[in-house]
Amino acid sequence: MQDFLRYAPIGFLVGAYGTLVGAGGGSVLVPILLMMMPDESPAKITAISLAVVFFNAYSGTVAYMRMGRIDYRAGTIFTVAGIPGAILGTMLVRTMPRQLFDPIFGTLLVLIGGWLFSNPLGSAKLDDDNNQPISGPRMLIGSLGSAYIGVVSSLLGIGGGIIHVPFLIRALHMPPHFATATSHFVLTFIALTATITHVCMGEFQGELSTTMYLAVGVMMGAPIGAAVSTKLKGSLIVKMLALALCFVGIRLLIRMF
């Protein structure tokens, strides 16, 4: 019961915020786990995070489906492109020590966060009421980007939303609210694939209860995040994501040095 009261509220906050910004929550959960579990390997921490990201993304996706904000065609193609990368990233993290994993993760968060906050929507003027179907060269770019994002997201245990959402907005000119919803759709299958790979490698031994407590929390918080997202402007959603990335990245780097 003590562990449930410890991890479920964390899961709730991660689920609500992760769904709100379309990041799946892994970018917040991984640094929390790194600080709470200083002796665990990157593989075990990313395994827990990706399993929780799956439950968060699944719950958020159901909510976004009801809102009609998911681009299913693009999301399906990007999922197929990203799945091989998710498997590769899951295998690579087993070879990475904590001394290397922590500073790489923290630096990545600060760089992406600063970039997004300085110019949240790029030069494009995006309108959520005028979402154009992705096709032709944009679909090819989206597929290639999703393949690389699949590797990085599983390697770091973040699910990929912190990279995928900006990529959909900047490179493919997808409106922010559609980008967050479609990203969640893709995250559901990417995180599930990575989680199954971790299960086959035995990374959940001794941590199954922790994972389930966090999962209960995120599934309660995700619908709330999806509902709140409809009340906020796209630029504000991206800036909130940027601030969270900078905060947890700096916190992680301070802890290391």
Coordinates of N, CA and C in Angstrom, one line a residue:
M1 N 0.8 -1.2 0.0 CA 0.0 0.0 0.0 C 0.9 1.3 0.0
Q2 N 2.0 1.2 0.7 CA 2.9 2.4 0.8 C 3.5 2.7 -0.6
D3 N 3.8 1.6 -1.3 CA 4.4 1.8 -2.7 C 3.3 2.4 -3.6
F4 N 2.1 2.0 -3.4 CA 1.0 2.5 -4.3 C 0.8 4.0 -4.1
L5 N 0.8 4.4 -2.8 CA 0.6 5.8 -2.5 C 1.8 6.6 -2.9
R6 N 2.9 6.0 -3.1 CA 4.1 6.7 -3.5 C 4.2 6.9 -5.0
Y7 N 3.8 5.8 -5.8 CA 4.0 5.9 -7.2 C 2.7 6.3 -8.0
A8 N 1.5 5.9 -7.5 CA 0.3 6.3 -8.3 C 0.1 7.8 -8.5
P9 N 0.3 8.6 -7.4 CA 0.2 10.1 -7.7 C 1.2 10.6 -8.7
I10 N 2.4 10.0 -8.7 CA 3.4 10.4 -9.7 C 2.9 10.0 -11.1
G11 N 2.3 8.8 -11.2 CA 1.8 8.4 -12.5 C 0.6 9.3 -12.9
F12 N -0.2 9.8 -12.0 CA -1.3 10.6 -12.3 C -0.8 11.9 -12.9
L13 N 0.1 12.6 -12.3 CA 0.7 13.8 -12.8 C 1.4 13.6 -14.1
V14 N 2.1 12.6 -14.2 CA 2.8 12.3 -15.5 C 1.8 12.0 -16.6
G15 N 0.7 11.3 -16.3 CA -0.3 11.0 -17.3 C -1.0 12.2 -17.8
A16 N -1.4 13.1 -16.8 CA -2.1 14.3 -17.2 C -1.3 15.3 -18.0
Y17 N 0.0 15.5 -17.6 CA 0.8 16.4 -18.3 C 1.3 15.8 -19.6
G18 N 1.7 14.6 -19.6 CA 2.1 13.9 -20.8 C 1.1 13.9 -21.9
T19 N -0.2 13.7 -21.6 CA -1.2 13.7 -22.6 C -1.5 15.1 -23.0
L20 N -1.4 16.1 -22.1 CA -1.7 17.5 -22.4 C -0.8 18.0 -23.5
V21 N 0.5 17.6 -23.4 CA 1.5 18.1 -24.4 C 1.8 17.1 -25.5
G22 N 1.2 15.9 -25.4 CA 1.4 14.9 -26.4 C 2.7 14.2 -26.3
A23 N 3.3 14.2 -25.2 CA 4.7 13.6 -25.1 C 4.7 12.2 -24.5
G24 N 3.5 11.7 -24.0 CA 3.4 10.4 -23.5 C 3.9 10.3 -22.0
G25 N 4.6 11.4 -21.5 CA 5.0 11.4 -20.1 C 6.4 10.8 -19.9
G26 N 7.0 10.2 -20.8 CA 8.3 9.6 -20.6 C 9.4 10.6 -20.3
S27 N 9.3 11.8 -21.0 CA 10.3 12.8 -20.8 C 10.3 13.3 -19.3
V28 N 9.2 13.2 -18.6 CA 9.1 13.6 -17.2 C 9.4 12.4 -16.3
L29 N 8.9 11.2 -16.7 CA 9.0 10.0 -15.8 C 10.4 9.5 -15.7
V30 N 11.2 9.5 -16.9 CA 12.5 8.9 -16.8 C 13.4 9.7 -15.9
P31 N 13.5 11.0 -15.9 CA 14.4 11.7 -14.9 C 13.9 11.5 -13.5
I32 N 12.6 11.3 -13.3 CA 12.1 11.0 -11.9 C 12.6 9.7 -11.5
L33 N 12.5 8.7 -12.3 CA 13.0 7.3 -12.0 C 14.5 7.3 -11.8
L34 N 15.2 8.1 -12.6 CA 16.7 8.1 -12.5 C 17.1 8.7 -11.1
M35 N 16.3 9.6 -10.6 CA 16.6 10.1 -9.3 C 16.1 9.2 -8.1
M36 N 15.0 8.5 -8.4 CA 14.4 7.6 -7.3 C 15.2 6.3 -7.3
M37 N 15.8 5.9 -8.4 CA 16.4 4.6 -8.5 C 17.9 4.8 -9.0
P38 N 18.7 5.4 -8.2 CA 20.1 5.7 -8.6 C 21.0 4.5 -8.9
D39 N 20.6 3.3 -8.4 CA 21.4 2.1 -8.6 C 20.9 1.2 -9.8
E40 N 19.8 1.5 -10.4 CA 19.2 0.7 -11.4 C 19.9 1.0 -12.8
S41 N 19.9 0.0 -13.7 CA 20.5 0.2 -15.0 C 19.6 1.0 -15.9
P42 N 20.1 1.7 -16.9 CA 19.3 2.4 -17.9 C 18.2 1.5 -18.5
A43 N 18.6 0.2 -18.8 CA 17.6 -0.7 -19.4 C 16.4 -0.9 -18.5
K44 N 16.6 -1.1 -17.2 CA 15.4 -1.3 -16.4 C 14.6 -0.1 -16.2
I45 N 15.2 1.1 -16.1 CA 14.5 2.3 -16.0 C 13.7 2.6 -17.3
T46 N 14.3 2.4 -18.4 CA 13.6 2.7 -19.7 C 12.5 1.7 -19.9
A47 N 12.7 0.4 -19.4 CA 11.6 -0.6 -19.5 C 10.4 -0.2 -18.7
I48 N 10.6 0.3 -17.5 CA 9.5 0.8 -16.7 C 8.8 2.0 -17.3
S49 N 9.6 2.9 -17.8 CA 9.0 4.1 -18.4 C 8.2 3.8 -19.6
L50 N 8.7 3.0 -20.5 CA 8.1 2.7 -21.8 C 6.7 1.9 -21.5
A51 N 6.7 1.1 -20.5 CA 5.5 0.4 -20.2 C 4.4 1.4 -19.7
V52 N 4.9 2.3 -18.9 CA 4.0 3.4 -18.4 C 3.5 4.3 -19.5
V53 N 4.5 4.6 -20.4 CA 4.1 5.4 -21.6 C 3.1 4.8 -22.4
F54 N 3.1 3.4 -22.6 CA 2.1 2.7 -23.3 C 0.7 2.9 -22.7
F55 N 0.6 2.7 -21.4 CA -0.7 2.9 -20.8 C -1.2 4.4 -20.9
N56 N -0.3 5.3 -20.7 CA -0.6 6.7 -20.9 C -1.1 7.0 -22.3
A57 N -0.3 6.6 -23.3 CA -0.6 6.8 -24.7 C -1.9 6.2 -25.1
Y58 N -2.1 4.9 -24.6 CA -3.4 4.2 -24.9 C -4.6 5.0 -24.4
S59 N -4.5 5.4 -23.1 CA -5.6 6.1 -22.5 C -5.9 7.4 -23.2
G60 N -4.8 8.2 -23.5 CA -4.9 9.5 -24.1 C -5.4 9.3 -25.5
T61 N -5.0 8.3 -26.2 CA -5.5 8.0 -27.6 C -7.0 7.8 -27.6
V62 N -7.5 7.0 -26.7 CA -9.0 6.8 -26.6 C -9.7 8.1 -26.5
A63 N -9.1 9.0 -25.6 CA -9.8 10.3 -25.4 C -9.7 11.2 -26.7
Y64 N -8.6 11.1 -27.4 CA -8.4 11.9 -28.6 C -9.3 11.4 -29.7
M65 N -9.5 10.1 -29.7 CA -10.3 9.5 -30.8 C -11.7 10.1 -30.7
R66 N -12.2 10.2 -29.5 CA -13.6 10.8 -29.3 C -13.6 12.2 -29.7
M67 N -12.5 12.9 -29.7 CA -12.5 14.3 -30.1 C -12.2 14.5 -31.6
G68 N -11.9 13.4 -32.3 CA -11.7 13.4 -33.8 C -10.5 14.2 -34.2
R69 N -9.4 14.1 -33.4 CA -8.2 14.9 -33.7 C -7.0 14.0 -34.2
I70 N -7.2 12.7 -34.5 CA -6.1 11.9 -34.9 C -6.2 11.7 -36.4
D71 N -5.0 11.9 -37.0 CA -4.8 11.6 -38.5 C -4.4 10.1 -38.6
Y72 N -5.4 9.2 -38.8 CA -5.2 7.8 -38.7 C -4.3 7.3 -39.9
R73 N -4.4 7.9 -41.0 CA -3.6 7.4 -42.2 C -2.1 7.7 -41.9
A74 N -1.8 9.0 -41.6 CA -0.4 9.3 -41.3 C 0.1 8.6 -40.1
G75 N -0.7 8.5 -39.0 CA -0.3 7.8 -37.8 C 0.0 6.3 -38.0
T76 N -0.8 5.7 -38.9 CA -0.5 4.2 -39.1 C 0.8 4.1 -39.9
I77 N 1.1 4.9 -40.9 CA 2.3 4.8 -41.7 C 3.5 5.1 -40.8
F78 N 3.4 6.2 -40.0 CA 4.5 6.5 -39.1 C 4.8 5.4 -38.1
T79 N 3.7 4.7 -37.6 CA 3.9 3.6 -36.7 C 4.7 2.5 -37.3
V80 N 4.3 2.1 -38.5 CA 5.0 1.0 -39.2 C 6.5 1.4 -39.4
A81 N 6.7 2.6 -39.7 CA 8.1 3.1 -39.9 C 8.9 3.1 -38.6
G82 N 8.3 3.4 -37.5 CA 9.0 3.5 -36.2 C 9.2 2.2 -35.5
I83 N 8.4 1.2 -35.7 CA 8.5 0.0 -34.9 C 9.9 -0.7 -35.0
P84 N 10.5 -0.9 -36.2 CA 11.9 -1.5 -36.2 C 12.9 -0.6 -35.4
G85 N 12.8 0.7 -35.4 CA 13.6 1.5 -34.6 C 13.4 1.3 -33.1
A86 N 12.2 1.1 -32.7 CA 11.9 0.9 -31.3 C 12.5 -0.3 -30.8
I87 N 12.5 -1.4 -31.6 CA 13.2 -2.6 -31.2 C 14.7 -2.4 -31.1
L88 N 15.3 -1.7 -32.1 CA 16.7 -1.5 -32.1 C 17.1 -0.7 -30.9
G89 N 16.4 0.4 -30.6 CA 16.7 1.2 -29.5 C 16.7 0.5 -28.1
T90 N 15.7 -0.4 -28.0 CA 15.5 -1.2 -26.8 C 16.8 -2.1 -26.6
M91 N 17.3 -2.6 -27.7 CA 18.5 -3.5 -27.6 C 19.7 -2.7 -27.3
L92 N 19.8 -1.5 -27.8 CA 21.0 -0.7 -27.6 C 21.2 -0.2 -26.2
V93 N 20.1 0.1 -25.5 CA 20.1 0.7 -24.2 C 20.8 -0.3 -23.2
R94 N 20.7 -1.6 -23.5 CA 21.3 -2.6 -22.6 C 22.8 -2.5 -22.5
T95 N 23.4 -1.8 -23.5 CA 24.9 -1.7 -23.5 C 25.4 -0.3 -23.0
M96 N 24.4 0.5 -22.5 CA 24.8 1.9 -22.1 C 24.8 2.0 -20.6
P97 N 26.0 2.4 -20.0 CA 26.1 2.6 -18.6 C 25.4 3.9 -18.1
R98 N 25.0 4.0 -16.8 CA 24.4 5.1 -16.2 C 25.3 6.4 -16.4
Q99 N 26.6 6.3 -16.2 CA 27.5 7.4 -16.3 C 27.4 8.1 -17.7
L100 N 27.0 7.4 -18.7 CA 26.8 7.9 -20.0 C 25.4 8.3 -20.3
F101 N 24.5 7.5 -19.8 CA 23.0 7.7 -20.1 C 22.5 9.0 -19.5
D102 N 22.8 9.3 -18.3 CA 22.3 10.4 -17.6 C 22.6 11.8 -18.2
P103 N 23.9 12.0 -18.5 CA 24.2 13.3 -19.1 C 23.7 13.5 -20.5
I104 N 23.7 12.4 -21.3 CA 23.1 12.5 -22.6 C 21.6 12.8 -22.6
F105 N 20.9 12.2 -21.7 CA 19.5 12.4 -21.5 C 19.2 13.9 -21.1
G106 N 19.9 14.3 -20.1 CA 19.7 15.7 -19.6 C 20.1 16.7 -20.6
T107 N 21.2 16.6 -21.3 CA 21.6 17.5 -22.4 C 20.5 17.6 -23.5
L108 N 20.0 16.4 -23.9 CA 19.0 16.4 -25.0 C 17.8 17.1 -24.6
L109 N 17.3 17.0 -23.3 CA 16.1 17.7 -22.8 C 16.3 19.2 -22.9
V110 N 17.4 19.7 -22.4 CA 17.7 21.1 -22.3 C 17.7 21.7 -23.7
L111 N 18.4 21.0 -24.7 CA 18.5 21.5 -26.0 C 17.2 21.6 -26.7
I112 N 16.4 20.5 -26.6 CA 15.1 20.5 -27.3 C 14.2 21.5 -26.6
G113 N 14.2 21.6 -25.3 CA 13.3 22.5 -24.6 C 13.6 24.0 -25.0
G114 N 14.9 24.4 -25.0 CA 15.3 25.7 -25.4 C 14.9 26.1 -26.8
W115 N 15.1 25.1 -27.7 CA 14.7 25.3 -29.1 C 13.2 25.5 -29.3
L116 N 12.4 24.7 -28.6 CA 11.0 24.9 -28.7 C 10.5 26.1 -28.1
F117 N 11.0 26.5 -26.9 CA 10.5 27.7 -26.2 C 10.8 29.0 -27.0
S118 N 11.9 29.0 -27.7 CA 12.3 30.2 -28.4 C 11.4 30.5 -29.6
N119 N 10.8 29.4 -30.2 CA 10.0 29.6 -31.3 C 9.1 28.4 -31.4
P120 N 8.0 28.3 -30.6 CA 7.2 27.1 -30.4 C 6.5 26.6 -31.7
L121 N 6.1 27.4 -32.6 CA 5.5 26.9 -33.8 C 6.2 27.1 -35.1
G122 N 7.5 27.6 -35.0 CA 8.3 27.8 -36.2 C 7.7 29.0 -37.0
S123 N 7.9 29.0 -38.3 CA 7.5 30.1 -39.1 C 6.1 29.9 -39.6
A124 N 5.5 28.7 -39.4 CA 4.2 28.3 -40.0 C 3.1 28.9 -39.1
K125 N 2.0 29.4 -39.8 CA 0.8 29.8 -39.1 C -0.2 28.7 -39.2
L126 N -0.3 27.9 -38.1 CA -1.1 26.7 -38.1 C -2.4 26.9 -37.5
D127 N -3.5 26.4 -38.1 CA -4.8 26.5 -37.7 C -5.4 25.2 -37.4
D128 N -5.8 24.9 -36.2 CA -6.4 23.6 -35.9 C -7.7 23.3 -36.6
D129 N -8.3 24.3 -37.2 CA -9.6 24.1 -37.9 C -9.3 23.8 -39.4
N130 N -8.0 23.8 -39.8 CA -7.7 23.7 -41.2 C -6.6 22.7 -41.3
N131 N -6.8 21.5 -40.8 CA -5.8 20.4 -40.9 C -5.8 19.8 -42.3
Q132 N -4.6 19.9 -43.0 CA -4.5 19.4 -44.3 C -3.9 18.0 -44.3
P133 N -4.5 17.0 -45.1 CA -3.9 15.6 -45.1 C -2.5 15.6 -45.5
I134 N -1.7 14.8 -44.9 CA -0.3 14.6 -45.2 C -0.1 13.6 -46.4
S135 N 0.6 14.0 -47.4 CA 0.8 13.2 -48.6 C 2.1 13.5 -49.3
G136 N 2.4 12.6 -50.3 CA 3.6 12.9 -51.1 C 4.9 13.0 -50.3
P137 N 5.7 14.0 -50.6 CA 7.0 14.1 -50.0 C 6.9 14.3 -48.5
R138 N 5.9 15.0 -48.0 CA 5.7 15.1 -46.5 C 5.5 13.8 -45.8
M139 N 4.8 12.9 -46.5 CA 4.6 11.5 -45.9 C 5.9 10.8 -45.8
L140 N 6.8 10.9 -46.9 CA 8.1 10.2 -46.9 C 9.0 10.8 -45.8
I141 N 9.0 12.1 -45.7 CA 9.8 12.8 -44.6 C 9.3 12.3 -43.3
G142 N 8.0 12.3 -43.1 CA 7.4 11.8 -41.8 C 7.8 10.4 -41.5
S143 N 7.8 9.5 -42.5 CA 8.2 8.1 -42.3 C 9.6 8.0 -41.9
L144 N 10.5 8.7 -42.6 CA 11.9 8.6 -42.3 C 12.2 9.2 -40.9
G145 N 11.6 10.3 -40.6 CA 11.7 10.9 -39.2 C 11.2 10.0 -38.1
S146 N 10.1 9.3 -38.4 CA 9.5 8.4 -37.3 C 10.4 7.2 -37.1
A147 N 11.1 6.8 -38.2 CA 12.0 5.6 -38.0 C 13.2 6.0 -37.1
Y148 N 13.8 7.2 -37.3 CA 14.9 7.6 -36.4 C 14.4 7.9 -35.0
I149 N 13.2 8.5 -34.9 CA 12.7 8.8 -33.6 C 12.4 7.6 -32.8
G150 N 12.0 6.5 -33.5 CA 11.7 5.2 -32.8 C 12.9 4.7 -32.1
V151 N 14.1 4.9 -32.8 CA 15.4 4.4 -32.1 C 15.7 5.3 -30.9
V152 N 15.7 6.6 -31.1 CA 16.1 7.5 -30.0 C 15.1 7.4 -28.8
S153 N 13.8 7.3 -29.1 CA 12.8 7.2 -28.0 C 12.9 6.0 -27.2
S154 N 13.1 4.8 -27.8 CA 13.3 3.6 -27.1 C 14.6 3.5 -26.4
L155 N 15.6 4.1 -27.0 CA 17.0 4.1 -26.3 C 16.9 4.9 -25.0
L156 N 16.2 6.0 -25.0 CA 16.1 6.9 -23.8 C 14.9 6.6 -23.0
G157 N 14.0 5.8 -23.4 CA 12.8 5.4 -22.7 C 11.7 6.5 -22.6
I158 N 11.7 7.4 -23.5 CA 10.8 8.6 -23.4 C 9.6 8.4 -24.3
G159 N 9.5 7.3 -25.1 CA 8.4 7.2 -26.0 C 8.4 7.9 -27.3
G160 N 9.1 9.1 -27.3 CA 9.3 9.8 -28.5 C 8.5 11.1 -28.7
G161 N 7.5 11.3 -27.8 CA 6.6 12.4 -28.0 C 7.3 13.8 -28.0
I162 N 8.3 13.9 -27.1 CA 9.0 15.2 -27.0 C 9.7 15.6 -28.3
I163 N 10.0 14.6 -29.2 CA 10.7 14.8 -30.4 C 9.6 14.7 -31.6
H164 N 8.7 13.8 -31.4 CA 7.7 13.6 -32.5 C 6.7 14.7 -32.7
V165 N 6.3 15.3 -31.6 CA 5.3 16.4 -31.6 C 5.9 17.6 -32.3
P166 N 7.1 18.1 -31.9 CA 7.8 19.2 -32.7 C 8.0 18.8 -34.1
F167 N 8.4 17.6 -34.4 CA 8.6 17.2 -35.8 C 7.4 17.3 -36.6
L168 N 6.3 16.8 -36.1 CA 5.0 16.9 -36.8 C 4.6 18.3 -37.1
I169 N 4.9 19.2 -36.1 CA 4.5 20.6 -36.2 C 5.4 21.3 -37.2
R170 N 6.7 21.2 -37.0 CA 7.7 22.0 -37.7 C 7.9 21.4 -39.2
A171 N 8.2 20.1 -39.3 CA 8.5 19.6 -40.6 C 7.3 19.3 -41.4
L172 N 6.2 18.8 -40.8 CA 5.1 18.4 -41.6 C 3.9 19.4 -41.5
H173 N 4.1 20.5 -40.8 CA 3.1 21.6 -40.7 C 1.7 21.1 -40.2
M174 N 1.7 20.1 -39.3 CA 0.5 19.6 -38.7 C 0.1 20.6 -37.5
P175 N -1.2 21.0 -37.5 CA -1.6 21.8 -36.3 C -1.3 21.2 -35.0
P176 N -0.9 22.0 -34.0 CA -0.5 21.5 -32.7 C -1.5 20.4 -32.1
H177 N -2.8 20.7 -32.0 CA -3.7 19.8 -31.4 C -3.8 18.5 -32.1
F178 N -3.7 18.5 -33.5 CA -3.7 17.3 -34.2 C -2.3 16.6 -34.1
A179 N -1.3 17.3 -33.9 CA 0.1 16.7 -33.7 C 0.1 16.0 -32.4
T180 N -0.4 16.6 -31.3 CA -0.4 15.9 -30.1 C -1.2 14.6 -30.1
A181 N -2.3 14.7 -30.7 CA -3.2 13.5 -30.8 C -2.6 12.4 -31.6
T182 N -2.1 12.7 -32.8 CA -1.5 11.7 -33.7 C -0.3 11.1 -33.1
S183 N 0.5 12.0 -32.4 CA 1.7 11.5 -31.8 C 1.3 10.4 -30.7
H184 N 0.3 10.7 -30.0 CA -0.2 9.7 -29.0 C -0.6 8.4 -29.6
F185 N -1.2 8.5 -30.7 CA -1.6 7.3 -31.5 C -0.4 6.4 -31.8
V186 N 0.6 7.1 -32.4 CA 1.9 6.4 -32.8 C 2.6 5.9 -31.5
L187 N 2.6 6.7 -30.5 CA 3.3 6.3 -29.2 C 2.7 5.0 -28.7
T188 N 1.4 4.8 -28.8 CA 0.8 3.6 -28.2 C 1.5 2.4 -28.8
F189 N 1.7 2.3 -30.1 CA 2.2 1.1 -30.7 C 3.8 1.0 -30.5
I190 N 4.4 2.2 -30.6 CA 5.9 2.2 -30.4 C 6.3 1.7 -29.0
A191 N 5.6 2.3 -28.0 CA 5.9 1.9 -26.6 C 5.5 0.5 -26.3
L192 N 4.4 0.0 -26.9 CA 4.0 -1.4 -26.7 C 5.1 -2.3 -27.3
T193 N 5.6 -2.0 -28.5 CA 6.6 -2.8 -29.1 C 7.9 -2.9 -28.3
A194 N 8.3 -1.7 -27.8 CA 9.5 -1.6 -26.9 C 9.3 -2.4 -25.6
T195 N 8.1 -2.3 -25.1 CA 7.8 -3.0 -23.8 C 7.8 -4.5 -24.0
I196 N 7.3 -5.0 -25.0 CA 7.3 -6.4 -25.3 C 8.7 -6.9 -25.5
T197 N 9.6 -6.1 -26.1 CA 11.0 -6.4 -26.3 C 11.7 -6.5 -25.0
H198 N 11.4 -5.5 -24.1 CA 12.0 -5.5 -22.7 C 11.5 -6.7 -21.9
V199 N 10.2 -7.1 -22.1 CA 9.7 -8.3 -21.4 C 10.5 -9.5 -21.8
C200 N 10.7 -9.7 -23.1 CA 11.4 -10.8 -23.6 C 12.9 -10.9 -23.1
M201 N 13.4 -9.7 -22.8 CA 14.8 -9.7 -22.3 C 14.9 -9.7 -20.8
G202 N 13.7 -9.9 -20.1 CA 13.7 -10.0 -18.7 C 14.0 -8.8 -17.8
E203 N 13.7 -7.6 -18.4 CA 14.0 -6.4 -17.7 C 13.0 -6.0 -16.6
F204 N 11.9 -6.7 -16.5 CA 10.9 -6.3 -15.5 C 11.0 -7.1 -14.2
Q205 N 11.9 -7.9 -14.1 CA 12.1 -8.7 -12.8 C 12.2 -7.8 -11.6
G206 N 11.3 -8.0 -10.7 CA 11.4 -7.2 -9.4 C 10.7 -5.8 -9.5
E207 N 10.3 -5.4 -10.7 CA 9.7 -4.0 -10.8 C 8.3 -4.0 -11.4
L208 N 7.7 -5.2 -11.4 CA 6.4 -5.2 -12.0 C 5.4 -4.4 -11.2
S209 N 5.4 -4.5 -9.9 CA 4.5 -3.8 -9.1 C 4.6 -2.3 -9.2
T210 N 5.9 -1.8 -9.3 CA 6.1 -0.4 -9.5 C 5.5 0.1 -10.8
T211 N 5.7 -0.7 -11.8 CA 5.2 -0.3 -13.2 C 3.7 -0.3 -13.1
M212 N 3.0 -1.2 -12.5 CA 1.6 -1.2 -12.5 C 1.0 -0.1 -11.6
Y213 N 1.6 0.3 -10.5 CA 1.2 1.4 -9.7 C 1.2 2.7 -10.5
L214 N 2.4 2.9 -11.3 CA 2.5 4.1 -12.1 C 1.5 4.0 -13.2
A215 N 1.2 2.9 -13.8 CA 0.3 2.7 -14.9 C -1.2 3.1 -14.5
V216 N -1.5 2.7 -13.2 CA -2.9 3.0 -12.7 C -3.0 4.6 -12.7
G217 N -1.9 5.2 -12.2 CA -2.0 6.7 -12.1 C -2.1 7.4 -13.4
V218 N -1.3 6.9 -14.4 CA -1.3 7.6 -15.7 C -2.6 7.4 -16.4
M219 N -3.3 6.3 -16.3 CA -4.6 6.0 -16.9 C -5.7 6.9 -16.3
M220 N -5.5 7.3 -15.1 CA -6.4 8.2 -14.5 C -6.2 9.7 -14.9
G221 N -4.9 10.0 -15.1 CA -4.5 11.4 -15.4 C -4.6 11.7 -16.9
A222 N -4.5 10.7 -17.8 CA -4.4 10.9 -19.2 C -5.7 11.6 -19.7
P223 N -6.9 11.1 -19.4 CA -8.1 11.7 -19.9 C -8.3 13.2 -19.5
I224 N -7.8 13.5 -18.3 CA -7.8 14.9 -17.8 C -6.9 15.8 -18.6
G225 N -5.7 15.3 -19.0 CA -4.8 16.0 -19.8 C -5.4 16.3 -21.2
A226 N -6.1 15.3 -21.8 CA -6.7 15.4 -23.1 C -7.8 16.5 -23.1
A227 N -8.6 16.5 -22.0 CA -9.7 17.4 -21.9 C -9.2 18.8 -21.7
V228 N -8.1 19.0 -20.9 CA -7.5 20.3 -20.7 C -6.9 20.9 -22.0
S229 N -6.4 20.0 -22.8 CA -5.7 20.4 -24.0 C -6.6 21.2 -25.0
T230 N -7.9 20.9 -24.9 CA -8.8 21.6 -25.9 C -9.0 23.0 -25.4
K231 N -8.6 23.4 -24.2 CA -8.8 24.7 -23.7 C -7.6 25.6 -24.0
L232 N -6.5 25.1 -24.4 CA -5.3 25.8 -24.5 C -4.9 26.1 -26.0
K233 N -4.2 27.1 -26.3 CA -3.7 27.4 -27.6 C -2.5 26.5 -27.9
G234 N -2.3 26.3 -29.2 CA -1.2 25.4 -29.6 C 0.1 25.9 -29.2
S235 N 0.4 27.2 -29.3 CA 1.7 27.7 -28.9 C 1.9 27.5 -27.4
L236 N 0.9 27.6 -26.6 CA 1.0 27.5 -25.1 C 1.4 26.0 -24.8
I237 N 0.7 25.1 -25.5 CA 1.0 23.7 -25.3 C 2.5 23.4 -25.5
V238 N 3.0 23.9 -26.7 CA 4.4 23.7 -27.0 C 5.4 24.3 -26.0
K239 N 5.0 25.5 -25.5 CA 5.9 26.2 -24.5 C 5.8 25.4 -23.2
M240 N 4.7 24.9 -22.8 CA 4.6 24.1 -21.6 C 5.5 22.9 -21.7
L241 N 5.5 22.2 -22.8 CA 6.4 21.1 -23.1 C 7.8 21.5 -22.9
A242 N 8.2 22.7 -23.5 CA 9.6 23.2 -23.5 C 10.1 23.5 -22.1
L243 N 9.2 24.1 -21.3 CA 9.6 24.4 -19.9 C 9.8 23.1 -19.1
A244 N 9.0 22.1 -19.3 CA 9.1 20.9 -18.6 C 10.5 20.2 -19.0
L245 N 10.8 20.2 -20.3 CA 12.0 19.6 -20.7 C 13.2 20.3 -20.1
C246 N 13.3 21.6 -20.1 CA 14.4 22.4 -19.6 C 14.5 22.1 -18.1
F247 N 13.4 22.1 -17.4 CA 13.5 21.9 -15.9 C 14.1 20.5 -15.6
V248 N 13.5 19.5 -16.1 CA 14.0 18.1 -15.8 C 15.4 17.9 -16.3
G249 N 15.7 18.5 -17.5 CA 17.1 18.3 -18.0 C 18.1 19.0 -17.1
I250 N 17.9 20.2 -16.7 CA 18.8 20.9 -15.8 C 18.9 20.2 -14.4
R251 N 17.8 19.8 -13.9 CA 17.8 19.0 -12.7 C 18.6 17.8 -12.7
L252 N 18.6 17.1 -13.8 CA 19.3 15.9 -14.0 C 20.8 16.1 -14.1
L253 N 21.1 17.2 -14.9 CA 22.6 17.5 -15.0 C 23.2 18.0 -13.7
I254 N 22.4 18.8 -12.9 CA 22.9 19.3 -11.6 C 23.2 18.1 -10.7
R255 N 22.3 17.1 -10.8 CA 22.5 15.9 -10.0 C 23.8 15.1 -10.4
M256 N 24.1 15.1 -11.6 CA 25.2 14.4 -12.1 C 26.5 15.1 -11.8
F257 N 26.6 16.4 -11.8 CA 27.8 17.2 -11.7 C 27.9 17.9 -10.4

